Amino acid sequence: MLEYQIFFDYGPMILLGFWLTLKIVVCAIALGIPLGLLLALGRRSNFIILSFLSTSFIELFRNTPFIIQVFLFYYVLPFYGLRLSAEYVGIFALAAFGSAYFAEIIRAGIDAVPKGQLESARAIGMTDWQAMRNIILPQTLSIVIPPLTNQTLTLIKESAILSTITVHELTMTGLMVQGETFRPFEVFIMVALLYWALNETIATIM
């Protein structure tokens, strides 16, 4: 049988973990989408070095497990004198991971706009940047919203991996409560419902 008292006794603690998850994901997305845009434009650039660096970054973060990236950020950076709290490491790792996918989504959206639009902009004297900013990117927005939404939901779920570096987000909090109560069923019902509610809310809004 369910022990309903656990929901009342440990609900506030679980909600604190949920609030930290929300803050981490919002910050990671706020960093990841602009970085993804820069990477997408860099990959399409005619400058070989810029294109190579952008492509290398994207392929590295897309083709390695997120948990390995988190460990590298958390354990390797201190060797180079960069010591950050686990929360900040989590934000930067999640932003870097997400930016690689955001970049490919944005690049695909740009490529979906008919090439004649860019050629017409050049014909009336616009630079490539003016054409991209005023003509291409506004049309790209409606194309990329659905896949960007999917990737955002993925980032929320991937944030659970940050529990492995002691970030007290939702999953880590759930593990701590489970360790105190020895009632995993009730605890992870709360955790699962909060993840579901957050993802469902974002998906509905988008």
CSV table of C-alpha atoms in Angstrom, one decimal:
chain,number,residue,atom,x,y,z
A,1,MET,CA,0.0,0.0,0.0
A,2,LEU,CA,1.0,3.6,-0.6
A,3,GLU,CA,2.3,5.6,2.4
A,4,TYR,CA,0.6,8.9,1.6
A,5,GLN,CA,2.3,10.6,4.6
A,6,ILE,CA,5.6,10.6,2.5
A,7,PHE,CA,4.0,12.9,0.0
A,8,PHE,CA,3.3,15.4,2.7
A,9,ASP,CA,6.5,15.0,4.7
A,10,TYR,CA,8.9,15.0,1.8
A,11,GLY,CA,7.0,16.9,-0.9
A,12,PRO,CA,8.6,20.2,0.0
A,13,MET,CA,12.1,18.7,-0.3
A,14,ILE,CA,11.2,17.1,-3.7
A,15,LEU,CA,9.9,20.5,-4.9
A,16,LEU,CA,13.2,22.2,-4.0
A,17,GLY,CA,15.0,19.7,-6.2
A,18,PHE,CA,12.4,20.4,-8.9
A,19,TRP,CA,13.0,24.1,-8.6
A,20,LEU,CA,16.8,23.6,-9.1
A,21,THR,CA,16.1,21.4,-12.1
A,22,LEU,CA,13.9,24.1,-13.6
A,23,LYS,CA,16.6,26.8,-13.0
A,24,ILE,CA,19.4,24.6,-14.5
A,25,VAL,CA,17.3,23.8,-17.6
A,26,VAL,CA,16.2,27.4,-18.2
A,27,CYS,CA,19.8,28.6,-17.9
A,28,ALA,CA,21.1,25.8,-20.2
A,29,ILE,CA,18.5,26.6,-22.9
A,30,ALA,CA,19.2,30.4,-22.6
A,31,LEU,CA,22.9,29.6,-23.3
A,32,GLY,CA,22.4,26.7,-25.6
A,33,ILE,CA,20.1,28.2,-28.3
A,34,PRO,CA,22.3,31.3,-29.0
A,35,LEU,CA,25.4,29.1,-29.1
A,36,GLY,CA,23.5,26.7,-31.4
A,37,LEU,CA,22.7,29.6,-33.7
A,38,LEU,CA,26.4,30.6,-33.8
A,39,LEU,CA,27.4,27.0,-34.4
A,40,ALA,CA,24.9,26.6,-37.2
A,41,LEU,CA,26.0,29.8,-38.9
A,42,GLY,CA,29.7,28.8,-38.3
A,43,ARG,CA,29.1,25.4,-39.9
A,44,ARG,CA,27.6,27.1,-43.0
A,45,SER,CA,30.4,29.7,-43.2
A,46,ASN,CA,32.7,29.9,-46.2
A,47,PHE,CA,35.6,30.3,-43.8
A,48,ILE,CA,37.2,26.9,-43.7
A,49,ILE,CA,38.6,27.2,-40.2
A,50,LEU,CA,35.4,28.5,-38.7
A,51,SER,CA,33.4,25.8,-40.4
A,52,PHE,CA,35.8,23.1,-39.3
A,53,LEU,CA,35.7,24.2,-35.6
A,54,SER,CA,32.0,24.5,-35.6
A,55,THR,CA,31.5,21.1,-37.2
A,56,SER,CA,34.0,19.5,-34.8
A,57,PHE,CA,32.2,20.9,-31.8
A,58,ILE,CA,28.8,19.7,-33.1
A,59,GLU,CA,30.0,16.2,-34.0
A,60,LEU,CA,31.9,15.8,-30.7
A,61,PHE,CA,28.9,16.6,-28.5
A,62,ARG,CA,26.4,14.8,-30.7
A,63,ASN,CA,28.4,11.6,-30.8
A,64,THR,CA,29.5,11.1,-27.2
A,65,PRO,CA,27.3,10.1,-24.2
A,66,PHE,CA,26.1,13.1,-22.2
A,67,ILE,CA,27.2,11.4,-18.9
A,68,ILE,CA,30.8,11.2,-20.2
A,69,GLN,CA,30.7,14.9,-21.1
A,70,VAL,CA,29.4,15.7,-17.6
A,71,PHE,CA,32.3,13.8,-16.1
A,72,LEU,CA,34.8,15.5,-18.3
A,73,PHE,CA,33.5,19.0,-17.4
A,74,TYR,CA,33.4,18.1,-13.7
A,75,TYR,CA,36.6,16.2,-13.2
A,76,VAL,CA,38.9,17.6,-15.9
A,77,LEU,CA,38.3,21.4,-15.7
A,78,PRO,CA,39.8,21.6,-12.2
A,79,PHE,CA,43.1,20.3,-13.5
A,80,TYR,CA,43.3,23.5,-15.7
A,81,GLY,CA,42.5,25.8,-12.8
A,82,LEU,CA,38.8,26.2,-13.5
A,83,ARG,CA,36.9,25.2,-10.4
A,84,LEU,CA,33.1,25.6,-10.6
A,85,SER,CA,30.3,24.4,-8.4
A,86,ALA,CA,28.4,21.3,-9.5
A,87,GLU,CA,25.4,23.4,-10.5
A,88,TYR,CA,27.4,25.6,-12.8
A,89,VAL,CA,29.1,22.6,-14.3
A,90,GLY,CA,25.7,21.1,-14.9
A,91,ILE,CA,24.4,24.2,-16.6
A,92,PHE,CA,27.5,24.5,-18.9
A,93,ALA,CA,27.6,20.8,-19.7
A,94,LEU,CA,23.8,20.8,-20.5
A,95,ALA,CA,24.1,23.9,-22.6
A,96,ALA,CA,27.1,22.6,-24.6
A,97,PHE,CA,25.3,19.3,-25.2
A,98,GLY,CA,22.0,20.9,-26.2
A,99,SER,CA,23.8,23.5,-28.4
A,100,ALA,CA,25.1,20.8,-30.7
A,101,TYR,CA,21.6,19.6,-31.4
A,102,PHE,CA,20.1,23.1,-31.5
A,103,ALA,CA,22.7,23.9,-34.2
A,104,GLU,CA,21.7,21.1,-36.4
A,105,ILE,CA,18.0,21.9,-36.0
A,106,ILE,CA,18.7,25.6,-36.9
A,107,ARG,CA,20.9,24.6,-39.8
A,108,ALA,CA,18.3,22.3,-41.2
A,109,GLY,CA,15.7,25.1,-40.8
A,110,ILE,CA,17.9,27.6,-42.7
A,111,ASP,CA,18.5,25.0,-45.5
A,112,ALA,CA,14.7,24.5,-45.7
A,113,VAL,CA,14.1,28.1,-46.8
A,114,PRO,CA,14.3,28.2,-50.6
A,115,LYS,CA,17.7,29.4,-51.9
A,116,GLY,CA,16.0,31.9,-54.2
A,117,GLN,CA,15.2,34.0,-51.2
A,118,LEU,CA,18.9,34.5,-50.4
A,119,GLU,CA,19.7,35.1,-54.0
A,120,SER,CA,17.0,37.7,-54.3
A,121,ALA,CA,18.2,39.5,-51.2
A,122,ARG,CA,21.7,39.7,-52.7
A,123,ALA,CA,20.3,41.0,-56.0
A,124,ILE,CA,18.8,44.1,-54.2
A,125,GLY,CA,22.1,44.8,-52.5
A,126,MET,CA,21.8,43.1,-49.1
A,127,THR,CA,24.8,41.5,-47.5
A,128,ASP,CA,24.6,37.9,-46.5
A,129,TRP,CA,24.2,38.9,-42.8
A,130,GLN,CA,21.4,41.3,-43.6
A,131,ALA,CA,19.6,38.7,-45.7
A,132,MET,CA,20.1,36.1,-42.9
A,133,ARG,CA,18.8,38.4,-40.2
A,134,ASN,CA,15.9,40.0,-42.1
A,135,ILE,CA,14.7,37.3,-44.5
A,136,ILE,CA,16.0,33.8,-43.8
A,137,LEU,CA,16.0,33.5,-40.0
A,138,PRO,CA,12.4,34.9,-39.5
A,139,GLN,CA,11.1,32.2,-41.9
A,140,THR,CA,13.3,29.6,-40.2
A,141,LEU,CA,11.6,30.2,-36.8
A,142,SER,CA,8.3,28.5,-37.7
A,143,ILE,CA,10.2,25.6,-39.2
A,144,VAL,CA,12.4,24.9,-36.2
A,145,ILE,CA,9.9,25.3,-33.3
A,146,PRO,CA,8.7,21.7,-33.3
A,147,PRO,CA,12.2,20.1,-33.3
A,148,LEU,CA,13.5,22.7,-30.8
A,149,THR,CA,10.6,21.8,-28.5
A,150,ASN,CA,11.5,18.1,-28.7
A,151,GLN,CA,15.1,18.9,-27.9
A,152,THR,CA,14.1,21.0,-25.0
A,153,LEU,CA,12.1,18.2,-23.6
A,154,THR,CA,15.1,15.9,-24.1
A,155,LEU,CA,17.3,18.3,-22.2
A,156,ILE,CA,14.9,18.3,-19.2
A,157,LYS,CA,15.1,14.5,-19.1
A,158,GLU,CA,18.9,14.5,-19.6
A,159,SER,CA,19.3,16.8,-16.6
A,160,ALA,CA,18.7,13.8,-14.4
A,161,ILE,CA,22.2,12.7,-15.2
A,162,LEU,CA,23.5,15.7,-13.3
A,163,SER,CA,22.7,13.7,-10.1
A,164,THR,CA,25.9,11.7,-10.8
A,165,ILE,CA,28.0,14.8,-10.0
A,166,THR,CA,26.0,15.6,-6.8
A,167,VAL,CA,23.8,18.3,-8.2
A,168,HIS,CA,20.8,18.3,-5.9
A,169,GLU,CA,18.3,18.4,-8.7
A,170,LEU,CA,15.0,16.5,-8.9
A,171,THR,CA,16.4,13.0,-9.4
A,172,MET,CA,19.2,13.4,-6.8
A,173,THR,CA,16.7,14.7,-4.3
A,174,GLY,CA,14.5,11.7,-5.0
A,175,LEU,CA,17.4,9.4,-4.4
A,176,MET,CA,18.1,11.1,-1.1
A,177,VAL,CA,14.5,10.8,0.0
A,178,GLN,CA,14.4,7.2,-1.0
A,179,GLY,CA,17.5,6.6,1.0
A,180,GLU,CA,15.8,8.0,4.1
A,181,THR,CA,12.4,6.4,3.7
A,182,PHE,CA,13.2,3.2,1.9
A,183,ARG,CA,10.0,3.8,-0.1
A,184,PRO,CA,11.1,4.1,-3.7
A,185,PHE,CA,7.6,3.7,-5.2
A,186,GLU,CA,6.1,6.8,-3.5
A,187,VAL,CA,9.2,8.9,-4.0
A,188,PHE,CA,9.6,8.2,-7.7
A,189,ILE,CA,5.9,8.6,-8.3
A,190,MET,CA,6.4,12.2,-7.2
A,191,VAL,CA,9.6,12.6,-9.3
A,192,ALA,CA,8.0,11.1,-12.4
A,193,LEU,CA,4.9,13.3,-12.1
A,194,LEU,CA,6.9,16.5,-11.8
A,195,TYR,CA,9.0,15.6,-14.9
A,196,TRP,CA,5.8,14.8,-16.7
A,197,ALA,CA,4.1,18.0,-15.6
A,198,LEU,CA,7.0,20.2,-16.7
A,199,ASN,CA,7.4,18.5,-20.1
A,200,GLU,CA,3.7,18.5,-20.8
A,201,THR,CA,3.4,22.2,-19.9
A,202,ILE,CA,6.3,23.1,-22.2
A,203,ALA,CA,5.0,21.0,-25.0
A,204,THR,CA,1.5,22.5,-24.7
A,205,ILE,CA,2.8,26.0,-24.7
A,206,MET,CA,5.1,25.5,-27.7
